[in-house]
Short mmCIF file of C-alpha atoms in Angstrom, two decimals:
data_model
loop_
_atom_site.label_atom_id
_atom_site.label_comp_id
_atom_site.label_asym_id
_atom_site.label_seq_id
_atom_site.Cartn_x
_atom_site.Cartn_y
_atom_site.Cartn_z
CA MET A 2 75.48 -56.47 249.99
CA ASN A 3 75.99 -60.18 250.58
CA LYS A 4 79.67 -61.10 250.38
CA LEU A 5 78.81 -63.75 247.79
CA TYR A 6 78.03 -61.14 245.17
CA GLU A 7 80.54 -58.44 245.97
CA LYS A 8 82.88 -59.68 243.28
CA SER A 9 83.37 -62.46 240.80
CA CYS A 10 86.50 -64.22 239.67
CA SER A 11 87.90 -65.16 236.32
CA TYR A 12 89.95 -68.17 237.18
CA ARG A 13 90.33 -70.38 234.12
CA TYR A 14 90.27 -69.83 230.39
CA TRP A 15 91.32 -71.28 227.06
CA ARG A 16 92.15 -69.86 223.65
CA LEU A 17 92.21 -70.99 220.05
CA THR A 18 94.07 -68.25 218.25
CA PRO A 19 96.32 -67.48 215.27
CA ILE A 20 99.36 -67.57 217.58
CA GLY A 21 98.58 -70.66 219.62
CA ASN A 22 95.94 -73.33 220.07
CA ASN A 23 96.47 -73.67 223.79
CA ALA A 24 97.08 -71.35 226.74
CA HIS A 25 100.81 -71.96 227.01
CA ASP A 26 101.62 -71.43 223.34
CA PHE A 27 99.40 -68.37 223.07
CA TRP A 28 101.01 -66.63 226.03
CA GLU A 29 104.56 -67.54 225.02
CA ASN A 30 104.04 -66.23 221.51
CA LEU A 31 102.29 -63.12 222.79
CA LYS A 32 105.16 -62.33 225.15
CA ASN A 33 107.71 -62.94 222.40
CA GLY A 34 106.02 -60.77 219.80
CA VAL A 35 105.12 -63.48 217.29
CA SER A 36 102.82 -62.49 214.44
CA GLY A 37 100.05 -64.85 213.36
CA ALA A 38 99.60 -63.28 209.92
CA GLY A 39 100.13 -65.11 206.63
CA ASN A 40 98.62 -65.70 203.22
CA ILE A 41 95.00 -66.82 203.24
CA THR A 42 94.61 -70.58 202.79
CA LYS A 43 90.85 -70.95 203.35
CA PHE A 44 89.94 -69.74 199.85
CA ASP A 45 91.60 -68.41 196.70
CA ALA A 46 92.27 -64.78 197.57
CA SER A 47 94.45 -64.04 194.56
CA LYS A 48 92.00 -61.50 193.11
CA PHE A 49 91.30 -59.73 196.38
CA LYS A 50 92.93 -56.46 197.41
CA THR A 51 93.86 -58.08 200.73
CA ARG A 52 95.24 -61.60 200.42
CA PHE A 53 96.36 -62.35 203.98
CA ALA A 54 94.87 -62.82 207.44
CA CYS A 55 95.61 -64.31 210.86
CA GLU A 56 94.27 -67.85 210.53
CA VAL A 57 94.15 -70.53 213.22
CA LYS A 58 96.91 -73.01 212.37
CA GLY A 59 97.23 -76.76 212.80
CA PHE A 60 93.66 -77.16 213.98
CA ASN A 61 91.66 -80.27 213.07
CA VAL A 62 88.19 -80.19 214.54
CA LEU A 63 87.98 -84.00 214.37
CA ASP A 64 90.70 -84.17 217.01
CA HIS A 65 88.13 -82.67 219.38
CA ILE A 66 84.62 -83.35 218.05
CA ASP A 67 83.31 -86.43 216.25
CA LYS A 68 82.55 -86.11 212.54
CA GLY A 69 78.77 -86.35 212.86
CA GLU A 70 78.65 -83.58 215.43
CA ALA A 71 81.20 -81.39 213.67
CA ARG A 72 79.23 -81.29 210.43
CA ARG A 73 76.28 -79.74 212.25
CA TYR A 74 78.33 -76.75 213.41
CA ASP A 75 79.87 -73.79 211.63
CA PRO A 76 83.56 -73.22 212.50
CA PHE A 77 82.67 -70.41 214.91
CA THR A 78 80.70 -72.90 217.02
CA GLN A 79 83.43 -75.51 216.68
CA TYR A 80 85.95 -72.99 217.99
CA ALA A 81 83.64 -72.16 220.89
CA LEU A 82 83.15 -75.80 221.90
CA VAL A 83 86.86 -76.59 221.79
CA ALA A 84 87.82 -73.49 223.78
CA VAL A 85 85.15 -74.10 226.42
CA ASP A 86 85.94 -77.81 226.75
CA GLU A 87 89.58 -77.03 227.50
CA ALA A 88 88.64 -74.28 229.96
CA VAL A 89 86.26 -76.59 231.83
CA ARG A 90 88.77 -79.44 232.02
CA HIS A 91 91.64 -77.24 233.17
CA ALA A 92 89.40 -75.63 235.78
CA ASN A 93 88.62 -79.08 237.24
CA ILE A 94 84.89 -78.49 237.05
CA ASP A 95 82.56 -81.38 237.75
CA PHE A 96 79.16 -80.01 236.81
CA GLU A 97 77.40 -83.01 238.36
CA LYS A 98 78.54 -81.81 241.78
CA LEU A 99 77.25 -78.27 241.18
CA ASN A 100 73.81 -76.69 240.89
CA LYS A 101 73.44 -76.49 237.11
CA ASN A 102 70.34 -74.34 237.49
CA ARG A 103 72.68 -71.55 238.62
CA ILE A 104 75.33 -71.99 235.95
CA GLY A 105 74.87 -70.10 232.71
CA VAL A 106 76.43 -69.29 229.36
CA ILE A 107 76.83 -65.82 227.89
CA TRP A 108 78.77 -66.12 224.64
CA GLY A 109 79.67 -63.62 221.97
CA SER A 110 79.99 -63.63 218.19
CA GLY A 111 79.66 -60.74 215.81
CA ASN A 112 79.17 -62.70 212.58
CA GLY A 113 78.02 -66.18 213.56
CA GLY A 114 78.03 -68.74 210.76
CA ILE A 115 78.94 -66.36 207.97
CA SER A 116 81.06 -68.88 206.06
CA PHE A 117 78.32 -71.52 205.92
CA PHE A 118 75.75 -68.91 204.93
CA GLU A 119 78.07 -67.81 202.12
CA GLU A 120 78.54 -71.42 201.00
CA GLN A 121 74.79 -72.05 200.86
CA VAL A 122 74.01 -68.89 198.90
CA LYS A 123 76.74 -69.70 196.37
CA GLU A 124 75.35 -73.21 195.90
CA TYR A 125 71.86 -71.82 195.37
CA ALA A 126 73.15 -69.29 192.84
CA LYS A 127 74.74 -72.06 190.77
CA GLY A 128 71.49 -74.02 190.47
CA ASP A 129 68.29 -73.71 188.49
CA GLY A 130 66.59 -71.44 191.02
CA THR A 131 64.96 -74.28 192.94
CA PRO A 132 65.50 -73.70 196.66
CA ARG A 133 67.83 -76.40 197.93
CA PHE A 134 69.24 -75.48 201.31
CA SER A 135 70.72 -77.52 204.12
CA PRO A 136 68.42 -78.16 207.08
CA PHE A 137 71.40 -77.04 209.16
CA LEU A 138 71.58 -73.61 207.50
CA ILE A 139 69.70 -71.67 210.17
CA PRO A 140 71.14 -73.40 213.25
CA LYS A 141 74.66 -73.17 211.79
CA MET A 142 74.25 -69.50 210.89
CA ILE A 143 72.54 -67.81 213.84
CA VAL A 144 74.88 -66.09 216.29
CA ASP A 145 73.23 -67.48 219.44
CA ILE A 146 73.74 -71.13 218.53
CA ALA A 147 77.18 -71.47 220.15
CA SER A 148 75.77 -70.34 223.49
CA GLY A 149 72.91 -72.79 223.16
CA ILE A 150 75.14 -75.72 222.18
CA ILE A 151 77.50 -75.06 225.11
CA SER A 152 74.59 -75.16 227.56
CA ILE A 153 73.19 -78.33 225.97
CA LYS A 154 76.56 -80.09 226.11
CA TYR A 155 76.95 -79.55 229.86
CA GLY A 156 73.26 -79.43 230.86
CA LEU A 157 73.52 -75.85 232.15
CA ARG A 158 70.10 -74.33 232.81
CA GLY A 159 71.03 -70.87 234.04
CA VAL A 160 71.06 -67.62 232.09
CA ASN A 161 71.80 -68.25 228.42
CA PHE A 162 72.15 -65.72 225.62
CA THR A 163 74.50 -64.20 223.09
CA SER A 164 75.65 -60.62 223.07
CA VAL A 165 76.22 -58.86 219.75
CA SER A 166 78.00 -55.52 219.75
CA ALA A 167 80.28 -55.99 216.73
CA CYS A 168 83.95 -55.98 217.78
CA ALA A 169 83.01 -55.19 221.39
CA THR A 170 80.93 -58.38 221.54
CA SER A 171 82.87 -60.78 223.75
CA ASN A 172 83.93 -58.02 226.11
CA THR A 173 80.23 -57.21 226.43
CA ALA A 174 79.57 -60.90 227.17
CA ILE A 175 82.19 -60.89 229.91
CA ILE A 176 80.71 -57.78 231.52
CA GLU A 177 77.18 -59.19 231.31
CA SER A 178 78.41 -62.37 232.99
CA PHE A 179 80.02 -60.31 235.73
CA ASN A 180 76.76 -58.39 236.18
CA HIS A 181 74.59 -61.51 236.44
CA ILE A 182 76.84 -62.95 239.13
CA HIS A 183 76.97 -59.58 240.87
CA TRP A 184 73.15 -59.45 240.86
CA GLY A 185 72.95 -62.89 242.44
CA LYS A 186 71.37 -64.56 239.41
CA ALA A 187 74.16 -67.10 238.86
CA ASP A 188 77.03 -68.80 240.68
CA MET A 189 79.10 -69.48 237.57
CA ILE A 190 78.97 -68.43 233.93
CA ILE A 191 80.90 -69.67 230.92
CA THR A 192 81.69 -66.67 228.77
CA GLY A 193 83.90 -65.44 225.94
CA GLY A 194 83.52 -65.36 222.21
CA SER A 195 84.40 -67.02 218.92
CA GLU A 196 84.63 -65.91 215.32
CA ALA A 197 85.35 -67.58 211.96
CA PRO A 198 85.21 -64.70 209.45
CA ILE A 199 88.00 -65.58 207.04
CA CYS A 200 85.84 -66.13 203.99
CA GLU A 201 85.24 -64.28 200.74
CA SER A 202 82.28 -62.19 201.86
CA ALA A 203 83.89 -60.96 205.08
CA ILE A 204 87.29 -60.22 203.55
CA GLY A 205 85.60 -58.64 200.55
CA GLY A 206 83.20 -56.57 202.63
CA PHE A 207 85.78 -55.18 205.03
CA SER A 208 88.12 -54.54 202.12
CA ALA A 209 85.42 -52.59 200.28
CA ALA A 210 84.98 -50.51 203.43
CA LYS A 211 88.72 -49.75 203.26
CA ALA A 212 89.21 -51.23 206.71
CA LEU A 213 91.84 -53.89 205.89
CA SER A 214 95.56 -53.50 205.44
CA GLN A 215 96.83 -54.18 201.93
CA LEU A 216 100.46 -54.89 202.83
CA ASN A 217 100.37 -58.15 200.87
CA GLU A 218 104.13 -58.23 200.37
CA ASP A 219 104.80 -58.50 204.11
CA PRO A 220 101.73 -59.78 206.04
CA GLN A 221 103.52 -60.24 209.35
CA LYS A 222 104.33 -56.53 209.43
CA ALA A 223 100.87 -55.43 208.31
CA CYS A 224 99.22 -54.79 211.67
CA ARG A 225 101.02 -51.67 212.90
CA PRO A 226 99.06 -50.01 215.72
CA PHE A 227 100.01 -46.38 216.38
CA ASP A 228 102.46 -46.37 213.44
CA ILE A 229 102.17 -43.38 211.12
CA LYS A 230 102.16 -45.76 208.10
CA ARG A 231 99.37 -48.02 209.36
CA ASP A 232 96.80 -48.77 206.66
CA GLY A 233 94.14 -50.96 208.24
CA PHE A 234 93.55 -54.03 210.36
CA VAL A 235 94.37 -57.69 209.74
CA MET A 236 91.47 -60.14 210.01
CA GLY A 237 91.82 -62.86 212.61
CA GLU A 238 89.82 -65.89 213.76
CA GLY A 239 89.50 -68.15 216.77
CA GLY A 240 88.02 -67.90 220.23
CA GLY A 241 88.59 -67.50 223.93
CA ALA A 242 86.66 -68.94 226.86
CA LEU A 243 86.60 -67.71 230.46
CA ILE A 244 84.95 -69.20 233.53
CA LEU A 245 83.53 -66.57 235.86
CA GLU A 246 82.06 -67.42 239.24
CA SER A 247 81.25 -65.75 242.50
CA TYR A 248 84.21 -65.36 244.81
CA GLU A 249 82.65 -67.43 247.58
CA HIS A 250 81.65 -70.21 245.17
CA ALA A 251 85.17 -70.35 243.75
CA ILE A 252 86.78 -70.50 247.20
CA LYS A 253 84.34 -73.15 248.41
CA ARG A 254 85.18 -75.58 245.63
CA GLY A 255 88.92 -74.81 245.70
CA ALA A 256 89.06 -73.22 242.27
CA PRO A 257 92.47 -72.03 241.04
CA ILE A 258 91.68 -68.32 240.80
CA LEU A 259 93.79 -66.35 238.33
CA ALA A 260 92.31 -62.85 238.65
CA GLU A 261 89.24 -60.94 239.77
CA ILE A 262 87.03 -59.00 237.42
CA VAL A 263 86.13 -55.89 239.38
CA GLY A 264 84.54 -53.49 236.90
CA GLY A 265 82.95 -53.05 233.51
CA GLY A 266 81.87 -50.15 231.37
CA GLN A 267 79.41 -50.27 228.47
CA THR A 268 78.84 -47.03 226.57
CA ALA A 269 78.48 -45.65 223.05
CA ASP A 270 80.29 -43.19 220.82
CA ALA A 271 76.92 -42.14 219.32
CA TYR A 272 78.90 -40.69 216.45
CA HIS A 273 79.25 -42.72 213.22
CA LEU A 274 78.24 -45.95 211.49
CA THR A 275 81.76 -47.42 211.46
CA GLY A 276 84.17 -44.75 212.72
CA THR A 277 85.13 -44.04 216.32
CA HIS A 278 84.59 -40.64 217.89
CA PRO A 279 87.68 -38.51 217.08
CA ASP A 280 88.21 -37.71 220.75
CA GLY A 281 87.25 -41.18 222.00
CA GLU A 282 84.14 -39.97 223.82
CA GLY A 283 82.65 -43.44 224.33
CA ALA A 284 86.00 -44.97 225.27
CA TYR A 285 86.57 -42.29 227.89
CA LEU A 286 83.14 -42.97 229.40
CA GLY A 287 83.60 -46.76 229.29
CA MET A 288 86.96 -46.64 231.07
CA SER A 289 85.57 -44.17 233.60
CA GLU A 290 82.61 -46.46 234.36
CA ALA A 291 84.84 -49.51 234.86
CA ILE A 292 87.19 -47.65 237.19
CA ALA A 293 84.29 -46.19 239.19
CA GLU A 294 82.68 -49.60 239.61
CA ALA A 295 85.98 -51.03 240.84
CA GLY A 296 86.19 -48.23 243.41
CA ILE A 297 89.73 -47.25 242.45
CA SER A 298 91.40 -44.20 240.94
CA PRO A 299 92.85 -43.95 237.40
CA GLU A 300 96.34 -43.76 238.95
CA GLU A 301 96.01 -47.39 240.09
CA ILE A 302 95.78 -48.79 236.54
CA ASP A 303 99.02 -50.50 235.51
CA TYR A 304 98.17 -51.76 232.02
CA ILE A 305 95.66 -51.01 229.26
CA ASN A 306 95.18 -53.35 226.32
CA LEU A 307 93.80 -50.89 223.78
CA HIS A 308 91.40 -51.76 220.98
CA ALA A 309 94.04 -50.35 218.57
CA THR A 310 93.30 -52.22 215.35
CA SER A 311 95.88 -50.34 213.23
CA THR A 312 93.39 -48.05 211.52
CA PRO A 313 94.28 -44.37 211.02
CA GLN A 314 91.39 -42.83 212.98
CA GLY A 315 90.68 -45.58 215.50
CA ASP A 316 94.14 -45.75 217.06
CA VAL A 317 94.31 -42.00 217.64
CA SER A 318 90.84 -41.77 219.19
CA ASP A 319 91.82 -44.59 221.55
CA LEU A 320 94.91 -42.68 222.68
CA ARG A 321 93.02 -39.41 223.03
CA ALA A 322 90.54 -41.09 225.36
CA VAL A 323 93.40 -42.44 227.47
CA GLU A 324 95.03 -39.02 227.65
CA ARG A 325 91.77 -37.40 228.68
CA LEU A 326 91.27 -39.82 231.56
CA PHE A 327 94.84 -40.53 232.68
CA GLY A 328 96.78 -37.55 231.39
CA ALA A 329 100.08 -37.85 229.56
CA SER A 330 102.04 -40.37 231.61
CA LYS A 331 104.48 -43.24 231.23
CA LYS A 332 103.68 -44.61 234.67
CA PHE A 333 101.38 -47.23 233.15
CA ASN A 334 101.79 -49.44 230.09
CA ILE A 335 99.75 -49.55 226.93
CA SER A 336 99.94 -52.26 224.30
CA ALA A 337 98.02 -53.51 221.29
CA THR A 338 98.07 -57.31 221.12
CA LYS A 339 96.14 -57.24 217.84
CA SER A 340 99.51 -56.50 216.29
CA MET A 341 100.16 -60.24 216.80
CA THR A 342 96.75 -61.94 216.80
CA GLY A 343 95.08 -59.78 214.19
CA HIS A 344 91.55 -58.56 214.84
CA LEU A 345 89.27 -61.42 215.92
CA LEU A 346 86.20 -59.17 215.61
CA GLY A 347 83.58 -60.45 218.08
CA ALA A 348 86.13 -62.73 219.77
CA ALA A 349 88.74 -60.00 220.26
CA GLY A 350 87.54 -58.95 223.71
CA ALA A 351 87.79 -62.46 225.14
CA VAL A 352 91.31 -63.06 223.86
CA GLU A 353 92.47 -59.63 225.03
CA ALA A 354 90.84 -60.04 228.43
CA ILE A 355 92.85 -63.23 228.81
CA ALA A 356 96.00 -61.31 227.91
CA CYS A 357 95.15 -58.84 230.69
CA ILE A 358 94.56 -61.67 233.17
CA MET A 359 97.93 -63.19 232.33
CA ALA A 360 99.57 -59.79 232.71
CA THR A 361 98.28 -59.57 236.29
CA LYS A 362 99.28 -63.16 237.00
CA GLU A 363 102.83 -63.00 235.65
CA ASP A 364 103.57 -59.27 235.90
CA ILE A 365 104.47 -59.09 232.23
CA ILE A 366 103.14 -56.63 229.65
CA PRO A 367 102.88 -58.17 226.16
CA PRO A 368 104.35 -55.90 223.48
CA THR A 369 103.05 -53.92 220.54
CA ILE A 370 104.95 -55.16 217.49
CA ASN A 371 105.58 -53.63 214.02
CA THR A 372 105.35 -50.04 215.24
CA ASP A 373 108.54 -48.59 213.81
CA GLU A 374 107.38 -44.96 213.48
CA PRO A 375 104.86 -44.27 216.24
CA GLU A 376 102.66 -41.19 216.20
CA PRO A 377 105.19 -38.62 217.48
CA GLU A 378 102.74 -36.88 219.78
CA TYR A 379 101.82 -40.06 221.63
CA ALA A 380 105.22 -41.76 221.60
CA GLU A 381 106.39 -38.93 223.85
CA LYS A 382 103.38 -39.15 226.16
CA PHE A 383 102.88 -42.89 226.73
CA ASN A 384 104.74 -46.15 227.21
CA LEU A 385 103.38 -48.06 224.21
CA THR A 386 105.45 -51.19 225.07
CA LEU A 387 107.02 -51.21 221.63
CA GLY A 388 108.78 -54.27 220.27
CA LYS A 389 109.45 -56.16 223.48
CA ALA A 390 107.51 -57.35 226.53
CA GLN A 391 108.16 -55.47 229.76
CA HIS A 392 108.25 -56.76 233.33
CA ARG A 393 106.43 -54.72 235.96
CA THR A 394 103.96 -55.23 238.78
CA VAL A 395 100.44 -55.38 237.35
CA ASN A 396 97.74 -55.04 240.00
CA TYR A 397 95.06 -53.71 237.64
CA ALA A 398 94.72 -54.34 233.91
CA MET A 399 92.06 -52.94 231.60
CA SER A 400 90.79 -54.15 228.21
CA ASN A 401 89.13 -51.78 225.72
CA THR A 402 87.02 -52.88 222.75
CA PHE A 403 85.01 -50.88 220.19
CA GLY A 404 82.49 -51.99 217.59
CA PHE A 405 80.84 -50.71 214.42
CA GLY A 406 77.76 -48.77 215.49
CA GLY A 407 79.69 -47.01 218.24
CA HIS A 408 79.60 -49.84 220.81
CA ILE A 409 82.14 -49.57 223.63
CA ALA A 410 83.01 -52.21 226.26
CA THR A 411 85.74 -51.97 228.89
CA SER A 412 86.55 -54.69 231.41
CA LEU A 413 88.83 -54.27 234.41
CA PHE A 414 90.81 -57.06 236.11
CA LYS A 415 92.65 -57.18 239.43
CA LYS A 416 95.49 -59.37 240.57
CA CYS A 417 94.11 -62.07 242.83
CA ASN A 418 96.13 -63.26 245.82
CA ALA A 419 93.62 -65.87 247.01
#
C-alpha cells in the first residue's frame, strides 16, 4: 500500500464543552476533576423530574458569528462552526494553498436542530391552526446541515456527509474520516460532532425513558460511573472538532501532529432498542476490530475512555467487555470523563477522542469523579482512575461509544513522535 495512505493523523482539535470553551480550559478542568453540571438555565425545568444538566457556559455566539448568520443556524450548528473555526486556525491551515477537492467534512450529530424544531411546533400549537413556520425550519433542523455549512464556509469539495448512530455518532464520523483517508479518497477531513439537546423535549423524553439521573439536590455529584448508587446520565451539550489528514500530507505542510489514529471498530450489539448487551458483545467486537486494524495486541493498550454514562446496566456491560478482551488487570487505566462533561450524546465521541489524544500527548489519564462506592467486583479487577488524574506513559489510548439501537464505535489513537 502507498505510504500516503498507511495511516492518518489527528493533529489539531477544538472543543466547546460544559467544562471549558477552549482546549486549554477543557483539558485543565478534565485533569482536575471539575464537574460541568448545574441547574438548567435554558428553560424553566422546575416541573421536570430532572432539573439539571451540563450546559456550555459563558458562550455568546455573536462573539464568533455575525447576527444575520447566527439566526440561520440552530445552536448545534453554531457549536460546530465555532469549534471548527478554532481548530482550523490553531492548525495553521491555509485552504487556498491546498487542493480543496481532496478536503472533506464528515460531521456527527444525533439530534440536529431539536430545540428549533421544538420551538416551531410550540408556536404552531399556540395559533389558530394556520401553518406558519420559519423558512429556516428545515435547514436549521436537519442533522446534515452542520457538515454542509462547514464545507460551504471553507469551499471544501471533498467527501461530505453526516453520520448518525445515536451516542456513537461522532466516533463513527472520526472512523469514517480515517477510512476515507486510508482508502485514498481524501488528503484531509474535518470531523467531530456537535449537540444542543438541552431543551424540554429532549430532557423530558430521556427522563420518561428513565435514563437521566434525578439527583437534583447535588447535580455536580450526579454522574457517578461505576458507582453502585448511580441512577442515570447527565445531559451535556457542546462540540468537538478534529482535523485528520494523511501522514505524508501532514508532514509535507509541517503540521503540528498530536497523535495518530491507527484503528477503528464499528459493530452492533444487535440486542435491544435502548439497552446495551449485558455482556458487552458489541463493545468487545468493536475494541477487537480497532486493535486488529492497528496491528497491535490488547496488552499494548494503556488507556480506555469507556462510554460509561452512569446507567446501571450500561456501565457493567462496558466493564464486562473490557474483562473479556483484556482480562482482569490493573496494568492499564480506565476512566469515564462523562463524570465531568456529562453525556454530549452525538458529540460525546469527539470530545472523548480528544481526551484520549491529550492523554497520549501529556501522559496523563483524566480521572473518573464522583465514584465513591465502585462496583466491588470491578474495583478489584481494574484501575478505574478514581478521583484523581494519574501520570503514566500512554502510547495507545482507546475511546468507546455506544448508541441507542445497539450502535458501537471504537477509535484507537497512538502517541506520535513526528
